[in-house]
PDB file of C-alpha atoms in Angstrom:
ATOM      1  CA  MET A 257      30.515  29.167  -9.362  1.00 47.00           C
ATOM      2  CA  SER A 258      26.977  27.980  -9.933  1.00 62.00           C
ATOM      3  CA  GLU A 259      26.089  26.342 -13.212  1.00 70.00           C
ATOM      4  CA  PRO A 260      24.379  28.450 -15.859  1.00 84.00           C
ATOM      5  CA  LEU A 261      20.581  28.572 -15.881  1.00 85.00           C
ATOM      6  CA  GLN A 262      20.284  26.580 -19.139  1.00 87.00           C
ATOM      7  CA  GLU A 263      22.320  23.726 -17.679  1.00 85.00           C
ATOM      8  CA  ARG A 264      20.202  23.682 -14.513  1.00 81.00           C
ATOM      9  CA  ILE A 265      17.024  23.616 -16.614  1.00 85.00           C
ATOM     10  CA  ALA A 266      18.390  20.765 -18.763  1.00 87.00           C
ATOM     11  CA  HIS A 267      19.386  18.840 -15.626  1.00 83.00           C
ATOM     12  CA  ALA A 268      15.936  19.396 -14.085  1.00 83.00           C
ATOM     13  CA  MET A 269      14.196  18.262 -17.302  1.00 87.00           C
ATOM     14  CA  ALA A 270      16.328  15.104 -17.463  1.00 87.00           C
ATOM     15  CA  GLU A 271      15.520  14.379 -13.819  1.00 84.00           C
ATOM     16  CA  LEU A 272      11.809  14.959 -14.454  1.00 84.00           C
ATOM     17  CA  GLU A 273      11.832  12.588 -17.444  1.00 89.00           C
ATOM     18  CA  ALA A 274      13.642   9.909 -15.425  1.00 84.00           C
ATOM     19  CA  THR A 275      11.115  10.277 -12.597  1.00 83.00           C
ATOM     20  CA  GLN A 276       8.187  10.074 -15.021  1.00 84.00           C
ATOM     21  CA  ALA A 277       9.642   6.889 -16.535  1.00 89.00           C
ATOM     22  CA  ALA A 278      10.122   5.370 -13.065  1.00 86.00           C
ATOM     23  CA  VAL A 279       6.536   6.228 -12.096  1.00 86.00           C
ATOM     24  CA  SER A 280       5.266   4.648 -15.322  1.00 89.00           C
ATOM     25  CA  ARG A 281       7.244   1.452 -14.593  1.00 90.00           C
ATOM     26  CA  ALA A 282       5.882   1.353 -11.037  1.00 89.00           C
ATOM     27  CA  GLN A 283       2.312   1.793 -12.301  1.00 88.00           C
ATOM     28  CA  ALA A 284       2.789  -0.957 -14.878  1.00 89.00           C
ATOM     29  CA  ASP A 285       4.198  -3.323 -12.249  1.00 89.00           C
ATOM     30  CA  LEU A 286       1.334  -2.607  -9.872  1.00 89.00           C
ATOM     31  CA  SER A 287      -1.309  -3.042 -12.568  1.00 88.00           C
ATOM     32  CA  GLN A 288      -0.427  -6.756 -12.564  1.00 89.00           C
ATOM     33  CA  ALA A 289      -0.089  -7.067  -8.777  1.00 92.00           C
ATOM     34  CA  ALA A 290      -2.441  -8.948  -6.475  1.00 94.00           C
ATOM     35  CA  ALA A 291      -2.475 -10.279  -2.935  1.00 94.00           C
ATOM     36  CA  THR A 292      -4.079 -13.603  -2.059  1.00 96.00           C
ATOM     37  CA  VAL A 293      -4.784 -14.221   1.619  1.00 96.00           C
ATOM     38  CA  ARG A 294      -6.725 -16.678   3.754  1.00 96.00           C
ATOM     39  CA  SER A 295      -8.912 -15.918   6.711  1.00 95.00           C
ATOM     40  CA  LYS A 296      -7.583 -17.017  10.100  1.00 95.00           C
ATOM     41  CA  ASP A 297     -10.079 -19.876  10.217  1.00 95.00           C
ATOM     42  CA  ARG A 298      -8.782 -21.060   6.792  1.00 95.00           C
ATOM     43  CA  VAL A 299     -12.300 -21.060   5.329  1.00 95.00           C
ATOM     44  CA  VAL A 300     -11.976 -18.224   2.819  1.00 96.00           C
ATOM     45  CA  GLU A 301      -9.281 -17.237   0.344  1.00 97.00           C
ATOM     46  CA  ALA A 302      -9.553 -13.748  -1.168  1.00 97.00           C
ATOM     47  CA  THR A 303      -7.531 -12.189  -3.958  1.00 97.00           C
ATOM     48  CA  VAL A 304      -7.327  -8.400  -4.098  1.00 95.00           C
ATOM     49  CA  GLY A 305      -5.926  -6.258  -6.905  1.00 93.00           C
ATOM     50  CA  SER A 306      -3.656  -3.239  -6.577  1.00 88.00           C
ATOM     51  CA  GLN A 307      -6.577  -0.831  -6.375  1.00 87.00           C
ATOM     52  CA  GLY A 308      -8.163  -2.770  -3.527  1.00 88.00           C
ATOM     53  CA  GLU A 309     -10.700  -4.495  -5.757  1.00 92.00           C
ATOM     54  CA  LEU A 310     -11.772  -8.043  -4.976  1.00 95.00           C
ATOM     55  CA  THR A 311     -10.688 -10.182  -7.939  1.00 95.00           C
ATOM     56  CA  GLY A 312     -11.199 -13.671  -6.530  1.00 96.00           C
ATOM     57  CA  LEU A 313     -12.954 -15.447  -3.689  1.00 96.00           C
ATOM     58  CA  LYS A 314     -12.745 -19.127  -2.793  1.00 96.00           C
ATOM     59  CA  PHE A 315     -14.390 -21.182  -0.085  1.00 96.00           C
ATOM     60  CA  LEU A 316     -11.855 -23.796   0.946  1.00 94.00           C
ATOM     61  CA  ASP A 317     -12.587 -27.461   1.638  1.00 93.00           C
ATOM     62  CA  ASN A 318     -16.340 -26.837   1.956  1.00 91.00           C
ATOM     63  CA  LYS A 319     -15.785 -25.700   5.560  1.00 90.00           C
ATOM     64  CA  HIS A 320     -18.218 -22.860   4.939  1.00 91.00           C
ATOM     65  CA  GLN A 321     -21.141 -25.290   4.807  1.00 92.00           C
ATOM     66  CA  SER A 322     -21.117 -25.736   8.570  1.00 93.00           C
ATOM     67  CA  MET A 323     -20.949 -21.994   9.268  1.00 93.00           C
ATOM     68  CA  THR A 324     -23.717 -19.546   9.973  1.00 94.00           C
ATOM     69  CA  GLY A 325     -24.202 -16.630   7.609  1.00 93.00           C
ATOM     70  CA  PRO A 326     -22.629 -14.104   9.994  1.00 95.00           C
ATOM     71  CA  GLN A 327     -19.617 -16.386  10.600  1.00 95.00           C
ATOM     72  CA  LEU A 328     -19.020 -16.788   6.876  1.00 95.00           C
ATOM     73  CA  ALA A 329     -19.493 -13.074   6.278  1.00 95.00           C
ATOM     74  CA  ALA A 330     -16.915 -12.311   8.989  1.00 96.00           C
ATOM     75  CA  SER A 331     -14.416 -14.702   7.374  1.00 96.00           C
ATOM     76  CA  VAL A 332     -14.950 -13.112   3.961  1.00 96.00           C
ATOM     77  CA  MET A 333     -14.593  -9.588   5.345  1.00 95.00           C
ATOM     78  CA  GLU A 334     -11.433 -10.530   7.258  1.00 95.00           C
ATOM     79  CA  ALA A 335      -9.737 -12.054   4.212  1.00 95.00           C
ATOM     80  CA  VAL A 336     -10.697  -9.162   1.945  1.00 95.00           C
ATOM     81  CA  GLN A 337      -9.481  -6.587   4.480  1.00 94.00           C
ATOM     82  CA  GLN A 338      -6.160  -8.414   4.870  1.00 94.00           C
ATOM     83  CA  GLY A 339      -5.701  -8.455   1.104  1.00 94.00           C
ATOM     84  CA  ARG A 340      -6.573  -4.765   0.793  1.00 93.00           C
ATOM     85  CA  SER A 341      -4.109  -3.939   3.571  1.00 92.00           C
ATOM     86  CA  GLN A 342      -1.314  -5.947   1.931  1.00 93.00           C
ATOM     87  CA  MET A 343      -1.899  -4.276  -1.427  1.00 92.00           C
ATOM     88  CA  ALA A 344      -2.075  -0.814   0.150  1.00 90.00           C
ATOM     89  CA  HIS A 345       1.292  -1.407   1.805  1.00 91.00           C
ATOM     90  CA  ARG A 346       2.763  -2.703  -1.448  1.00 91.00           C
ATOM     91  CA  VAL A 347       1.596   0.424  -3.279  1.00 89.00           C
ATOM     92  CA  MET A 348       3.019   2.619  -0.516  1.00 87.00           C
ATOM     93  CA  GLU A 349       6.366   0.797  -0.668  1.00 89.00           C
ATOM     94  CA  THR A 350       6.466   1.045  -4.464  1.00 89.00           C
ATOM     95  CA  PHE A 351       5.864   4.790  -4.446  1.00 84.00           C
ATOM     96  CA  ALA A 352       7.931   5.571  -1.330  1.00 84.00           C
ATOM     97  CA  PRO A 353      11.000   6.663  -3.348  1.00 83.00           C
ATOM     98  CA  PHE A 354       8.913   9.428  -4.950  1.00 79.00           C
ATOM     99  CA  THR A 355       7.885  10.800  -1.569  1.00 78.00           C
ATOM    100  CA  GLN A 356      11.504  11.455  -0.563  1.00 77.00           C
ATOM    101  CA  PRO A 357      13.591  14.422  -1.668  1.00 73.00           C
ATOM    102  CA  GLY A 358      16.177  13.680  -4.334  1.00 70.00           C
ATOM    103  CA  PRO A 359      19.917  13.505  -3.665  1.00 70.00           C
ATOM    104  CA  GLU A 360      22.027  16.612  -3.044  1.00 69.00           C
ATOM    105  CA  GLY A 361      21.658  18.995  -5.983  1.00 63.00           C
ATOM    106  CA  SER A 362      18.432  17.395  -7.148  1.00 66.00           C
ATOM    107  CA  VAL A 363      15.392  19.489  -7.970  1.00 66.00           C
ATOM    108  CA  ARG A 364      13.069  16.755  -6.666  1.00 68.00           C
ATOM    109  CA  ARG A 365      11.544  17.819  -3.367  1.00 72.00           C
ATOM    110  CA  GLY A 366       9.440  14.725  -2.707  1.00 70.00           C
ATOM    111  CA  LEU A 367       5.694  14.382  -2.501  1.00 71.00           C
ATOM    112  CA  ASP A 368       3.572  14.656   0.589  1.00 74.00           C
ATOM    113  CA  ILE A 369       0.994  11.901   0.129  1.00 76.00           C
ATOM    114  CA  ASP A 370      -1.921  11.371   2.498  1.00 77.00           C
ATOM    115  CA  TRP A 371      -2.063   7.569   2.275  1.00 80.00           C
ATOM    116  CA  ASN A 372      -5.024   7.414   4.666  1.00 77.00           C
ATOM    117  CA  SER A 373      -7.170   9.494   2.325  1.00 75.00           C
ATOM    118  CA  ILE A 374      -6.159   7.256  -0.585  1.00 75.00           C
ATOM    119  CA  PHE A 375      -6.598   3.863   1.071  1.00 80.00           C
ATOM    120  CA  GLY A 376      -9.043   4.663   3.870  1.00 76.00           C
ATOM    121  CA  SER A 377     -10.162   1.520   5.646  1.00 76.00           C
ATOM    122  CA  ALA A 378      -7.491  -0.605   3.976  1.00 80.00           C
ATOM    123  CA  LEU A 379      -5.071   1.010   6.411  1.00 77.00           C
ATOM    124  CA  SER A 380      -7.318   1.930   9.327  1.00 61.00           C
ATOM    125  CA  GLY A 381      -8.969  -1.503   9.504  1.00 49.00           C
ATOM    126  CA  GLU A 382      -5.615  -3.222   9.796  1.00 45.00           C
ATOM    127  CA  GLY A 383      -5.721  -3.485  13.586  1.00 38.00           C
ATOM    128  CA  ARG A 384      -9.120  -5.167  13.567  1.00 36.00           C
ATOM    129  CA  THR A 385      -8.026  -8.017  11.337  1.00 34.00           C
ATOM    130  CA  GLY A 386      -4.624  -8.636  12.871  1.00 35.00           C
ATOM    131  CA  SER A 387      -3.028  -8.357   9.444  1.00 33.00           C
ATOM    132  CA  GLY A 388      -0.425  -5.749  10.300  1.00 35.00           C
ATOM    133  CA  ARG A 389       3.161  -6.761   9.895  1.00 34.00           C
ATOM    134  CA  PRO A 390       5.437  -6.030  12.860  1.00 34.00           C
ATOM    135  CA  GLY A 391       7.772  -3.093  12.424  1.00 37.00           C
ATOM    136  CA  ARG A 392       6.111  -1.810   9.274  1.00 38.00           C
ATOM    137  CA  ASN A 393       4.027   0.943  10.774  1.00 41.00           C
ATOM    138  CA  ARG A 394       6.004   1.950  13.821  1.00 39.00           C
ATOM    139  CA  LEU A 395       5.509   5.652  13.203  1.00 43.00           C
ATOM    140  CA  ARG A 396       1.756   5.245  12.721  1.00 44.00           C
ATOM    141  CA  ASP A 397       1.618   3.072  15.863  1.00 44.00           C
ATOM    142  CA  GLU A 398       3.546   5.663  17.878  1.00 43.00           C
ATOM    143  CA  ILE A 399       1.256   8.424  16.651  1.00 47.00           C
ATOM    144  CA  ALA A 400      -1.805   6.363  17.555  1.00 48.00           C
ATOM    145  CA  GLU A 401      -0.360   5.684  21.012  1.00 48.00           C
ATOM    146  CA  ASP A 402       0.284   9.418  21.485  1.00 48.00           C
ATOM    147  CA  ASP A 403      -3.306  10.186  20.469  1.00 48.00           C
ATOM    148  CA  GLU A 404      -4.654   7.595  22.910  1.00 50.00           C
ATOM    149  CA  SER A 405      -2.530   8.792  25.829  1.00 49.00           C
ATOM    150  CA  ALA A 406      -3.452  12.433  25.149  1.00 50.00           C
ATOM    151  CA  GLY A 407      -7.194  11.666  25.250  1.00 49.00           C
TER     152      GLY A 407
END
């Protein structure tokens, strides 16, 4: 027989409270997170926070002094984009468990999150900078390939 309604409600409330606590821990962990990356030419080092904000920028070994403005700008943009991409993926990985349905008997159905609308160019610019990690975005890559072959 199925469990009484009061027991199901109590179980659902306990599960909700546990999920809320886990989300709070994830948010607290991410509030302290940052990614520090260097441009391919090793001229620029950028540090990006969990919300994609630039929190640090260094010009390494005075190499930038021999660069033109557009070259330096490209190095800065590349490093910042790589950092934003890394942090976007870290946020996605941290919150991935909440996007999945709970175990058998769970009331948790999972969330449908549109990561592209949240992170925008941090994800879409990944191919331009060469910062993608192999195997991480296979589904997105396959979808992109399908879109390209259809057009």
